[in-house]
PDB file of C-alpha atoms in Angstrom:
ATOM      1  CA  UNK A  20       0.000   0.000   0.000  1.00  0.00           C
ATOM      2  CA  UNK A  21       2.902   2.335   0.705  1.00  0.00           C
ATOM      3  CA  UNK A  22       4.071   2.013  -2.886  1.00  0.00           C
ATOM      4  CA  UNK A  23       0.582   2.735  -4.162  1.00  0.00           C
ATOM      5  CA  UNK A  24       0.350   5.762  -1.885  1.00  0.00           C
ATOM      6  CA  UNK A  25       3.708   7.081  -3.088  1.00  0.00           C
ATOM      7  CA  UNK A  26       2.678   6.538  -6.714  1.00  0.00           C
ATOM      8  CA  UNK A  27      -0.684   8.251  -6.251  1.00  0.00           C
ATOM      9  CA  UNK A  28       0.912  11.133  -4.389  1.00  0.00           C
ATOM     10  CA  UNK A  29       3.410  11.580  -7.205  1.00  0.00           C
ATOM     11  CA  UNK A  30       0.606  11.579  -9.766  1.00  0.00           C
ATOM     12  CA  UNK A  31      -1.354  14.092  -7.717  1.00  0.00           C
ATOM     13  CA  UNK A  32       1.614  16.443  -7.521  1.00  0.00           C
ATOM     14  CA  UNK A  33       2.438  16.097 -11.207  1.00  0.00           C
ATOM     15  CA  UNK A  34      -1.147  16.601 -12.393  1.00  0.00           C
ATOM     16  CA  UNK A  35      -1.564  20.229 -13.603  1.00  0.00           C
ATOM     17  CA  UNK A  36      -5.239  20.173 -12.641  1.00  0.00           C
ATOM     18  CA  UNK A  37      -4.268  19.706  -8.980  1.00  0.00           C
ATOM     19  CA  UNK A  38      -2.309  22.944  -8.978  1.00  0.00           C
ATOM     20  CA  UNK A  39      -5.061  24.716 -10.887  1.00  0.00           C
ATOM     21  CA  UNK A  40      -7.646  23.649  -8.318  1.00  0.00           C
ATOM     22  CA  UNK A  41      -5.358  24.745  -5.478  1.00  0.00           C
ATOM     23  CA  UNK A  42      -4.875  28.108  -7.165  1.00  0.00           C
ATOM     24  CA  UNK A  43      -8.631  28.552  -7.607  1.00  0.00           C
ATOM     25  CA  UNK A  44      -9.159  27.656  -3.951  1.00  0.00           C
ATOM     26  CA  UNK A  45      -6.674  30.271  -2.788  1.00  0.00           C
ATOM     27  CA  UNK A  46      -8.034  32.966  -5.102  1.00  0.00           C
ATOM     28  CA  UNK A  47     -11.617  32.359  -3.965  1.00  0.00           C
ATOM     29  CA  UNK A  48     -10.606  32.335  -0.319  1.00  0.00           C
ATOM     30  CA  UNK A  49      -8.539  35.510  -0.638  1.00  0.00           C
ATOM     31  CA  UNK A  50     -11.006  37.502  -2.745  1.00  0.00           C
ATOM     32  CA  UNK A  51     -14.255  36.703  -0.961  1.00  0.00           C
ATOM     33  CA  UNK A  52     -12.949  36.392   2.592  1.00  0.00           C
ATOM     34  CA  UNK A  53     -10.521  39.314   2.671  1.00  0.00           C
ATOM     35  CA  UNK A  54     -10.154  41.460  -0.457  1.00  0.00           C
ATOM     36  CA  UNK A  55     -13.780  42.310  -1.189  1.00  0.00           C
ATOM     37  CA  UNK A  56     -14.763  43.047   2.438  1.00  0.00           C
ATOM     38  CA  UNK A  57     -11.631  45.122   2.973  1.00  0.00           C
ATOM     39  CA  UNK A  58     -12.107  46.985  -0.320  1.00  0.00           C
ATOM     40  CA  UNK A  59     -15.671  47.839   0.719  1.00  0.00           C
ATOM     41  CA  UNK A  60     -14.418  48.988   4.110  1.00  0.00           C
ATOM     42  CA  UNK A  61     -11.592  51.092   2.670  1.00  0.00           C
ATOM     43  CA  UNK A  62     -13.925  52.619   0.098  1.00  0.00           C
ATOM     44  CA  UNK A  63     -16.558  53.509   2.669  1.00  0.00           C
ATOM     45  CA  UNK A  64     -19.143  51.226   1.070  1.00  0.00           C
ATOM     46  CA  UNK A  65     -19.300  48.550   3.748  1.00  0.00           C
ATOM     47  CA  UNK A  66     -23.038  48.943   4.200  1.00  0.00           C
ATOM     48  CA  UNK A  67     -24.990  48.891   7.476  1.00  0.00           C
ATOM     49  CA  UNK A  68     -22.641  46.334   9.028  1.00  0.00           C
ATOM     50  CA  UNK A  69     -19.435  48.156   8.120  1.00  0.00           C
ATOM     51  CA  UNK A  70     -18.560  48.603  11.795  1.00  0.00           C
ATOM     52  CA  UNK A  71     -18.337  44.819  12.063  1.00  0.00           C
ATOM     53  CA  UNK A  72     -16.229  44.318   8.952  1.00  0.00           C
ATOM     54  CA  UNK A  73     -12.758  45.126  10.252  1.00  0.00           C
ATOM     55  CA  UNK A  74     -12.922  42.895  13.357  1.00  0.00           C
ATOM     56  CA  UNK A  75     -13.965  40.001  11.114  1.00  0.00           C
ATOM     57  CA  UNK A  76     -10.787  40.380   9.043  1.00  0.00           C
ATOM     58  CA  UNK A  77      -8.255  40.408  11.851  1.00  0.00           C
ATOM     59  CA  UNK A  78      -5.982  37.462  12.752  1.00  0.00           C
ATOM     60  CA  UNK A  79      -8.008  36.359  15.781  1.00  0.00           C
ATOM     61  CA  UNK A  80     -10.775  35.298  13.357  1.00  0.00           C
ATOM     62  CA  UNK A  81      -8.392  33.138  11.341  1.00  0.00           C
ATOM     63  CA  UNK A  82     -10.043  29.810  12.137  1.00  0.00           C
ATOM     64  CA  UNK A  83     -13.574  30.802  11.184  1.00  0.00           C
ATOM     65  CA  UNK A  84     -12.485  32.721   8.089  1.00  0.00           C
ATOM     66  CA  UNK A  85     -10.421  29.794   6.835  1.00  0.00           C
ATOM     67  CA  UNK A  86     -13.269  27.298   7.258  1.00  0.00           C
ATOM     68  CA  UNK A  87     -16.175  29.321   5.857  1.00  0.00           C
ATOM     69  CA  UNK A  88     -15.882  28.171   2.248  1.00  0.00           C
ATOM     70  CA  UNK A  89     -15.631  24.425   2.912  1.00  0.00           C
ATOM     71  CA  UNK A  90     -19.343  23.546   3.163  1.00  0.00           C
ATOM     72  CA  UNK A  91     -20.047  24.747  -0.393  1.00  0.00           C
ATOM     73  CA  UNK A  92     -17.536  26.463  -2.660  1.00  0.00           C
ATOM     74  CA  UNK A  93     -14.173  25.137  -1.513  1.00  0.00           C
ATOM     75  CA  UNK A  94     -15.850  21.819  -0.796  1.00  0.00           C
ATOM     76  CA  UNK A  95     -16.955  21.674  -4.426  1.00  0.00           C
ATOM     77  CA  UNK A  96     -13.336  22.045  -5.511  1.00  0.00           C
ATOM     78  CA  UNK A  97     -12.360  19.138  -3.261  1.00  0.00           C
ATOM     79  CA  UNK A  98     -15.130  17.063  -4.832  1.00  0.00           C
ATOM     80  CA  UNK A  99     -13.692  17.799  -8.270  1.00  0.00           C
ATOM     81  CA  UNK A 100     -10.252  16.725  -7.047  1.00  0.00           C
ATOM     82  CA  UNK A 101     -11.673  13.442  -5.784  1.00  0.00           C
ATOM     83  CA  UNK A 102     -13.323  12.780  -9.125  1.00  0.00           C
ATOM     84  CA  UNK A 103     -10.110  13.515 -11.018  1.00  0.00           C
ATOM     85  CA  UNK A 104      -7.934  11.277  -8.843  1.00  0.00           C
ATOM     86  CA  UNK A 105     -10.198   8.239  -9.204  1.00  0.00           C
ATOM     87  CA  UNK A 106     -12.184   8.953 -12.356  1.00  0.00           C
ATOM     88  CA  UNK A 107      -9.070   9.849 -14.312  1.00  0.00           C
ATOM     89  CA  UNK A 108      -8.227   6.144 -14.464  1.00  0.00           C
ATOM     90  CA  UNK A 109     -11.505   5.516 -16.280  1.00  0.00           C
ATOM     91  CA  UNK A 110     -11.140   8.505 -18.590  1.00  0.00           C
ATOM     92  CA  UNK A 111      -7.608   7.478 -19.535  1.00  0.00           C
ATOM     93  CA  UNK A 112      -8.463   3.751 -19.552  1.00  0.00           C
ATOM     94  CA  UNK A 113      -5.443   3.133 -17.323  1.00  0.00           C
ATOM     95  CA  UNK A 114      -6.911   0.883 -14.628  1.00  0.00           C
ATOM     96  CA  UNK A 115      -5.656  -2.268 -16.347  1.00  0.00           C
ATOM     97  CA  UNK A 116      -2.209  -0.755 -16.811  1.00  0.00           C
ATOM     98  CA  UNK A 117      -2.000   0.132 -13.125  1.00  0.00           C
ATOM     99  CA  UNK A 118      -3.220  -3.248 -11.910  1.00  0.00           C
ATOM    100  CA  UNK A 119      -0.880  -5.170 -14.230  1.00  0.00           C
ATOM    101  CA  UNK A 120       2.032  -3.703 -12.292  1.00  0.00           C
ATOM    102  CA  UNK A 121       1.198  -5.958  -9.363  1.00  0.00           C
ATOM    103  CA  UNK A 122      -0.887  -4.143  -6.712  1.00  0.00           C
ATOM    104  CA  UNK A 123      -4.428  -5.271  -5.998  1.00  0.00           C
ATOM    105  CA  UNK A 124      -7.466  -3.091  -6.465  1.00  0.00           C
ATOM    106  CA  UNK A 125      -7.680  -2.600  -2.708  1.00  0.00           C
ATOM    107  CA  UNK A 126      -4.064  -1.439  -2.512  1.00  0.00           C
ATOM    108  CA  UNK A 127      -4.479   1.011  -5.366  1.00  0.00           C
ATOM    109  CA  UNK A 128      -7.705   2.342  -3.921  1.00  0.00           C
ATOM    110  CA  UNK A 129      -6.158   2.730  -0.464  1.00  0.00           C
ATOM    111  CA  UNK A 130      -3.282   4.641  -2.049  1.00  0.00           C
ATOM    112  CA  UNK A 131      -5.749   6.983  -3.738  1.00  0.00           C
ATOM    113  CA  UNK A 132      -7.665   7.533  -0.493  1.00  0.00           C
ATOM    114  CA  UNK A 133      -4.469   8.382   1.387  1.00  0.00           C
ATOM    115  CA  UNK A 134      -3.317  10.677  -1.418  1.00  0.00           C
ATOM    116  CA  UNK A 135      -6.653  12.503  -1.339  1.00  0.00           C
ATOM    117  CA  UNK A 136      -6.418  12.856   2.438  1.00  0.00           C
ATOM    118  CA  UNK A 137      -2.906  14.277   2.084  1.00  0.00           C
ATOM    119  CA  UNK A 138      -4.052  16.627  -0.670  1.00  0.00           C
ATOM    120  CA  UNK A 139      -6.974  17.804   1.466  1.00  0.00           C
ATOM    121  CA  UNK A 140      -4.624  18.542   4.352  1.00  0.00           C
ATOM    122  CA  UNK A 141      -2.334  20.561   2.087  1.00  0.00           C
ATOM    123  CA  UNK A 142      -5.292  22.586   0.800  1.00  0.00           C
ATOM    124  CA  UNK A 143      -6.566  23.329   4.314  1.00  0.00           C
ATOM    125  CA  UNK A 144      -3.108  24.275   5.614  1.00  0.00           C
ATOM    126  CA  UNK A 145      -2.513  26.532   2.620  1.00  0.00           C
ATOM    127  CA  UNK A 146      -5.823  28.316   3.159  1.00  0.00           C
ATOM    128  CA  UNK A 147      -4.912  28.866   6.808  1.00  0.00           C
ATOM    129  CA  UNK A 148      -1.491  30.258   5.880  1.00  0.00           C
ATOM    130  CA  UNK A 149      -3.040  32.587   3.314  1.00  0.00           C
ATOM    131  CA  UNK A 150      -5.588  33.750   5.867  1.00  0.00           C
ATOM    132  CA  UNK A 151      -2.884  34.373   8.468  1.00  0.00           C
ATOM    133  CA  UNK A 152      -0.856  36.505   6.064  1.00  0.00           C
ATOM    134  CA  UNK A 153      -3.928  38.416   4.882  1.00  0.00           C
ATOM    135  CA  UNK A 154      -5.194  39.077   8.400  1.00  0.00           C
ATOM    136  CA  UNK A 155      -1.771  40.247   9.580  1.00  0.00           C
ATOM    137  CA  UNK A 156      -1.408  42.624   6.630  1.00  0.00           C
ATOM    138  CA  UNK A 157      -4.855  44.117   7.226  1.00  0.00           C
ATOM    139  CA  UNK A 158      -4.118  44.530  10.937  1.00  0.00           C
ATOM    140  CA  UNK A 159      -0.856  46.318  10.114  1.00  0.00           C
ATOM    141  CA  UNK A 160      -2.538  48.557   7.532  1.00  0.00           C
ATOM    142  CA  UNK A 161      -5.277  49.516  10.002  1.00  0.00           C
ATOM    143  CA  UNK A 162      -2.939  49.832  13.014  1.00  0.00           C
ATOM    144  CA  UNK A 163      -4.814  47.096  14.859  1.00  0.00           C
ATOM    145  CA  UNK A 164      -3.296  44.751  17.455  1.00  0.00           C
ATOM    146  CA  UNK A 165      -2.376  41.321  16.148  1.00  0.00           C
ATOM    147  CA  UNK A 166      -3.925  38.596  18.281  1.00  0.00           C
ATOM    148  CA  UNK A 167      -3.797  35.005  17.100  1.00  0.00           C
ATOM    149  CA  UNK A 168      -6.079  32.101  18.004  1.00  0.00           C
ATOM    150  CA  UNK A 169      -4.719  29.704  20.573  1.00  0.00           C
ATOM    151  CA  UNK A 170      -2.769  26.653  19.445  1.00  0.00           C
ATOM    152  CA  UNK A 171      -5.665  24.446  20.517  1.00  0.00           C
ATOM    153  CA  UNK A 172      -8.164  26.440  18.467  1.00  0.00           C
ATOM    154  CA  UNK A 173      -5.865  26.322  15.440  1.00  0.00           C
ATOM    155  CA  UNK A 174      -5.400  22.557  15.683  1.00  0.00           C
ATOM    156  CA  UNK A 175      -9.138  22.028  16.138  1.00  0.00           C
ATOM    157  CA  UNK A 176      -9.911  24.234  13.150  1.00  0.00           C
ATOM    158  CA  UNK A 177      -7.349  22.540  10.933  1.00  0.00           C
ATOM    159  CA  UNK A 178      -8.641  19.124  11.976  1.00  0.00           C
ATOM    160  CA  UNK A 179     -12.248  20.073  11.281  1.00  0.00           C
ATOM    161  CA  UNK A 180     -11.317  21.594   7.929  1.00  0.00           C
ATOM    162  CA  UNK A 181      -9.367  18.476   6.998  1.00  0.00           C
ATOM    163  CA  UNK A 182     -12.331  16.288   7.936  1.00  0.00           C
ATOM    164  CA  UNK A 183     -14.789  18.286   5.823  1.00  0.00           C
ATOM    165  CA  UNK A 184     -12.419  18.618   2.857  1.00  0.00           C
ATOM    166  CA  UNK A 185     -11.613  14.896   2.842  1.00  0.00           C
ATOM    167  CA  UNK A 186     -15.289  13.985   3.057  1.00  0.00           C
ATOM    168  CA  UNK A 187     -16.087  16.023  -0.050  1.00  0.00           C
ATOM    169  CA  UNK A 188     -13.084  14.562  -1.875  1.00  0.00           C
ATOM    170  CA  UNK A 189     -14.305  11.044  -1.076  1.00  0.00           C
ATOM    171  CA  UNK A 190     -17.795  11.910  -2.306  1.00  0.00           C
ATOM    172  CA  UNK A 191     -16.161  12.772  -5.627  1.00  0.00           C
ATOM    173  CA  UNK A 192     -14.202   9.525  -5.524  1.00  0.00           C
ATOM    174  CA  UNK A 193     -17.252   7.341  -4.898  1.00  0.00           C
ATOM    175  CA  UNK A 194     -19.208   9.110  -7.651  1.00  0.00           C
ATOM    176  CA  UNK A 195     -16.317   8.483 -10.033  1.00  0.00           C
ATOM    177  CA  UNK A 196     -16.262   4.770  -9.176  1.00  0.00           C
ATOM    178  CA  UNK A 197     -20.037   4.437  -9.367  1.00  0.00           C
ATOM    179  CA  UNK A 198     -20.326   6.202 -12.733  1.00  0.00           C
ATOM    180  CA  UNK A 199     -16.897   5.184 -14.123  1.00  0.00           C
ATOM    181  CA  UNK A 200     -16.354   8.609 -15.622  1.00  0.00           C
ATOM    182  CA  UNK A 201     -15.211  12.154 -14.883  1.00  0.00           C
ATOM    183  CA  UNK A 202     -17.627  14.625 -16.456  1.00  0.00           C
ATOM    184  CA  UNK A 203     -20.881  13.155 -15.139  1.00  0.00           C
ATOM    185  CA  UNK A 204     -19.687  12.735 -11.516  1.00  0.00           C
ATOM    186  CA  UNK A 205     -18.380  16.311 -11.503  1.00  0.00           C
ATOM    187  CA  UNK A 206     -21.662  17.604 -12.929  1.00  0.00           C
ATOM    188  CA  UNK A 207     -23.878  15.674 -10.526  1.00  0.00           C
ATOM    189  CA  UNK A 208     -21.707  16.519  -7.541  1.00  0.00           C
ATOM    190  CA  UNK A 209     -21.715  20.235  -8.318  1.00  0.00           C
ATOM    191  CA  UNK A 210     -25.470  20.259  -8.920  1.00  0.00           C
ATOM    192  CA  UNK A 211     -25.973  18.703  -5.498  1.00  0.00           C
ATOM    193  CA  UNK A 212     -23.556  20.995  -3.657  1.00  0.00           C
ATOM    194  CA  UNK A 213     -24.287  24.298  -5.376  1.00  0.00           C
ATOM    195  CA  UNK A 214     -27.979  23.924  -6.151  1.00  0.00           C
ATOM    196  CA  UNK A 215     -29.897  21.099  -4.501  1.00  0.00           C
ATOM    197  CA  UNK A 216     -28.675  21.457  -0.935  1.00  0.00           C
ATOM    198  CA  UNK A 217     -29.120  25.251  -1.073  1.00  0.00           C
ATOM    199  CA  UNK A 218     -32.662  24.829  -2.383  1.00  0.00           C
ATOM    200  CA  UNK A 219     -33.406  22.340   0.367  1.00  0.00           C
ATOM    201  CA  UNK A 220     -32.122  24.753   3.002  1.00  0.00           C
ATOM    202  CA  UNK A 221     -33.610  27.946   1.599  1.00  0.00           C
ATOM    203  CA  UNK A 222     -36.871  26.778   0.037  1.00  0.00           C
ATOM    204  CA  UNK A 223     -37.976  23.316   1.124  1.00  0.00           C
ATOM    205  CA  UNK A 224     -36.904  23.253   4.789  1.00  0.00           C
ATOM    206  CA  UNK A 225     -38.958  26.328   5.835  1.00  0.00           C
ATOM    207  CA  UNK A 226     -42.033  24.794   4.206  1.00  0.00           C
ATOM    208  CA  UNK A 227     -41.771  21.116   5.129  1.00  0.00           C
ATOM    209  CA  UNK A 228     -40.902  19.886   8.604  1.00  0.00           C
ATOM    210  CA  UNK A 229     -39.630  16.520   7.378  1.00  0.00           C
ATOM    211  CA  UNK A 230     -37.147  18.241   5.047  1.00  0.00           C
ATOM    212  CA  UNK A 231     -35.933  20.408   7.916  1.00  0.00           C
ATOM    213  CA  UNK A 232     -35.448  17.282  10.022  1.00  0.00           C
ATOM    214  CA  UNK A 233     -33.746  15.383   7.190  1.00  0.00           C
ATOM    215  CA  UNK A 234     -31.257  18.225   6.812  1.00  0.00           C
ATOM    216  CA  UNK A 235     -29.891  17.394  10.227  1.00  0.00           C
ATOM    217  CA  UNK A 236     -28.402  14.220   8.749  1.00  0.00           C
ATOM    218  CA  UNK A 237     -27.176  15.437   5.355  1.00  0.00           C
ATOM    219  CA  UNK A 238     -23.458  16.041   4.722  1.00  0.00           C
ATOM    220  CA  UNK A 239     -23.679  19.681   3.644  1.00  0.00           C
ATOM    221  CA  UNK A 240     -25.693  21.032   6.592  1.00  0.00           C
ATOM    222  CA  UNK A 241     -23.517  19.112   9.048  1.00  0.00           C
ATOM    223  CA  UNK A 242     -20.362  20.469   7.422  1.00  0.00           C
ATOM    224  CA  UNK A 243     -21.867  23.954   7.678  1.00  0.00           C
ATOM    225  CA  UNK A 244     -22.800  23.394  11.311  1.00  0.00           C
ATOM    226  CA  UNK A 245     -19.318  22.137  12.172  1.00  0.00           C
ATOM    227  CA  UNK A 246     -17.544  25.171  10.761  1.00  0.00           C
ATOM    228  CA  UNK A 247     -20.195  27.516  12.208  1.00  0.00           C
ATOM    229  CA  UNK A 248     -19.437  26.276  15.719  1.00  0.00           C
ATOM    230  CA  UNK A 249     -15.775  27.108  15.082  1.00  0.00           C
ATOM    231  CA  UNK A 250     -16.463  30.704  14.130  1.00  0.00           C
ATOM    232  CA  UNK A 251     -17.157  30.653  10.391  1.00  0.00           C
ATOM    233  CA  UNK A 252     -19.322  33.653   9.387  1.00  0.00           C
ATOM    234  CA  UNK A 253     -22.959  32.615   9.165  1.00  0.00           C
ATOM    235  CA  UNK A 254     -23.419  35.045   6.260  1.00  0.00           C
ATOM    236  CA  UNK A 255     -21.396  32.608   4.137  1.00  0.00           C
ATOM    237  CA  UNK A 256     -23.572  30.293   1.990  1.00  0.00           C
ATOM    238  CA  UNK A 257     -23.903  26.870   3.560  1.00  0.00           C
ATOM    239  CA  UNK A 258     -22.749  27.974   7.027  1.00  0.00           C
ATOM    240  CA  UNK A 259     -25.464  27.617   9.672  1.00  0.00           C
ATOM    241  CA  UNK A 260     -25.516  25.987  13.091  1.00  0.00           C
ATOM    242  CA  UNK A 261     -28.374  23.584  12.387  1.00  0.00           C
ATOM    243  CA  UNK A 262     -26.966  20.989  14.793  1.00  0.00           C
ATOM    244  CA  UNK A 263     -24.331  21.043  17.500  1.00  0.00           C
ATOM    245  CA  UNK A 264     -20.655  20.751  16.759  1.00  0.00           C
ATOM    246  CA  UNK A 265     -20.332  17.279  18.273  1.00  0.00           C
ATOM    247  CA  UNK A 266     -23.099  15.767  16.160  1.00  0.00           C
ATOM    248  CA  UNK A 267     -21.841  17.580  13.080  1.00  0.00           C
ATOM    249  CA  UNK A 268     -18.329  16.162  13.493  1.00  0.00           C
ATOM    250  CA  UNK A 269     -19.673  12.641  13.971  1.00  0.00           C
ATOM    251  CA  UNK A 270     -21.994  12.848  10.960  1.00  0.00           C
ATOM    252  CA  UNK A 271     -19.269  14.247   8.692  1.00  0.00           C
ATOM    253  CA  UNK A 272     -16.881  11.526   9.876  1.00  0.00           C
ATOM    254  CA  UNK A 273     -19.594   8.937   9.283  1.00  0.00           C
ATOM    255  CA  UNK A 274     -20.120  10.108   5.713  1.00  0.00           C
ATOM    256  CA  UNK A 275     -16.369  10.003   5.147  1.00  0.00           C
ATOM    257  CA  UNK A 276     -16.256   6.375   6.274  1.00  0.00           C
ATOM    258  CA  UNK A 277     -19.331   5.434   4.221  1.00  0.00           C
ATOM    259  CA  UNK A 278     -18.078   7.130   1.039  1.00  0.00           C
ATOM    260  CA  UNK A 279     -14.691   5.455   1.417  1.00  0.00           C
ATOM    261  CA  UNK A 280     -16.173   2.018   2.084  1.00  0.00           C
ATOM    262  CA  UNK A 281     -18.754   2.185  -0.720  1.00  0.00           C
ATOM    263  CA  UNK A 282     -16.130   3.339  -3.219  1.00  0.00           C
ATOM    264  CA  UNK A 283     -13.822   0.483  -2.258  1.00  0.00           C
ATOM    265  CA  UNK A 284     -16.630  -2.075  -2.424  1.00  0.00           C
ATOM    266  CA  UNK A 285     -17.790  -0.913  -5.848  1.00  0.00           C
ATOM    267  CA  UNK A 286     -14.257  -0.900  -7.207  1.00  0.00           C
ATOM    268  CA  UNK A 287     -13.637  -4.410  -5.887  1.00  0.00           C
ATOM    269  CA  UNK A 288     -16.851  -5.924  -7.245  1.00  0.00           C
ATOM    270  CA  UNK A 289     -17.410  -4.157 -10.557  1.00  0.00           C
ATOM    271  CA  UNK A 290     -15.753  -4.277 -13.945  1.00  0.00           C
ATOM    272  CA  UNK A 291     -12.990  -1.669 -14.168  1.00  0.00           C
ATOM    273  CA  UNK A 292     -13.752  -0.836 -17.784  1.00  0.00           C
ATOM    274  CA  UNK A 293     -15.302   2.612 -18.365  1.00  0.00           C
TER     275      UNK A 293
END
């Protein structure tokens, strides 16, 4: 398995799409978390809540600011990464080539899972570093004191972000295995994350009690609840404390285990041909 992990990690690093997705993640995080709010503040167009804008951008809000995009937008990018890592073997018709080298399907799949987990950790850490630099620069520009979250809060935030990011990546992986493709899993995954779950939360849940109750067990709302309890701005799409942080962490972890297990089972039992 270690050889499969090393091979998958090397492929992930060498794949240009991985770097493109990381770049998009950082640009989205920087622009919507820091640049646009600060530009509105500096230009005097911050709106009725402008007095709250600056404190939200300072380093002590690093954890919440870094996690806010994971339930929807940054999570969607992780889903795409998961599809590419697993579905790329179907698109390139390379499963047989990989398996002829000696490793079993389980070993190759485990290597892909570990590579996705490592990639998710790198993404989360990079977002945190970008947020720390941005918050420190804004504090210096506005002559504000620089106060950082405690080490415990940072580790908790990074762990929660890693959990959510890996869950979305494994959803992409299981869709890729189930559909044996790249384009369709990406399309269906994005429709669910960017449209369906927002419609459920904004339209169906206020009207139907059973939808509101079902939301308490869906991956998106639990991811949003987890990051909300850690300080993510509730104005961010997908961020809302529907359930407590403990339940949210358990549900997200449960989905991660289920997605991983289902993907491995499907890969083991089904024809590898696309």
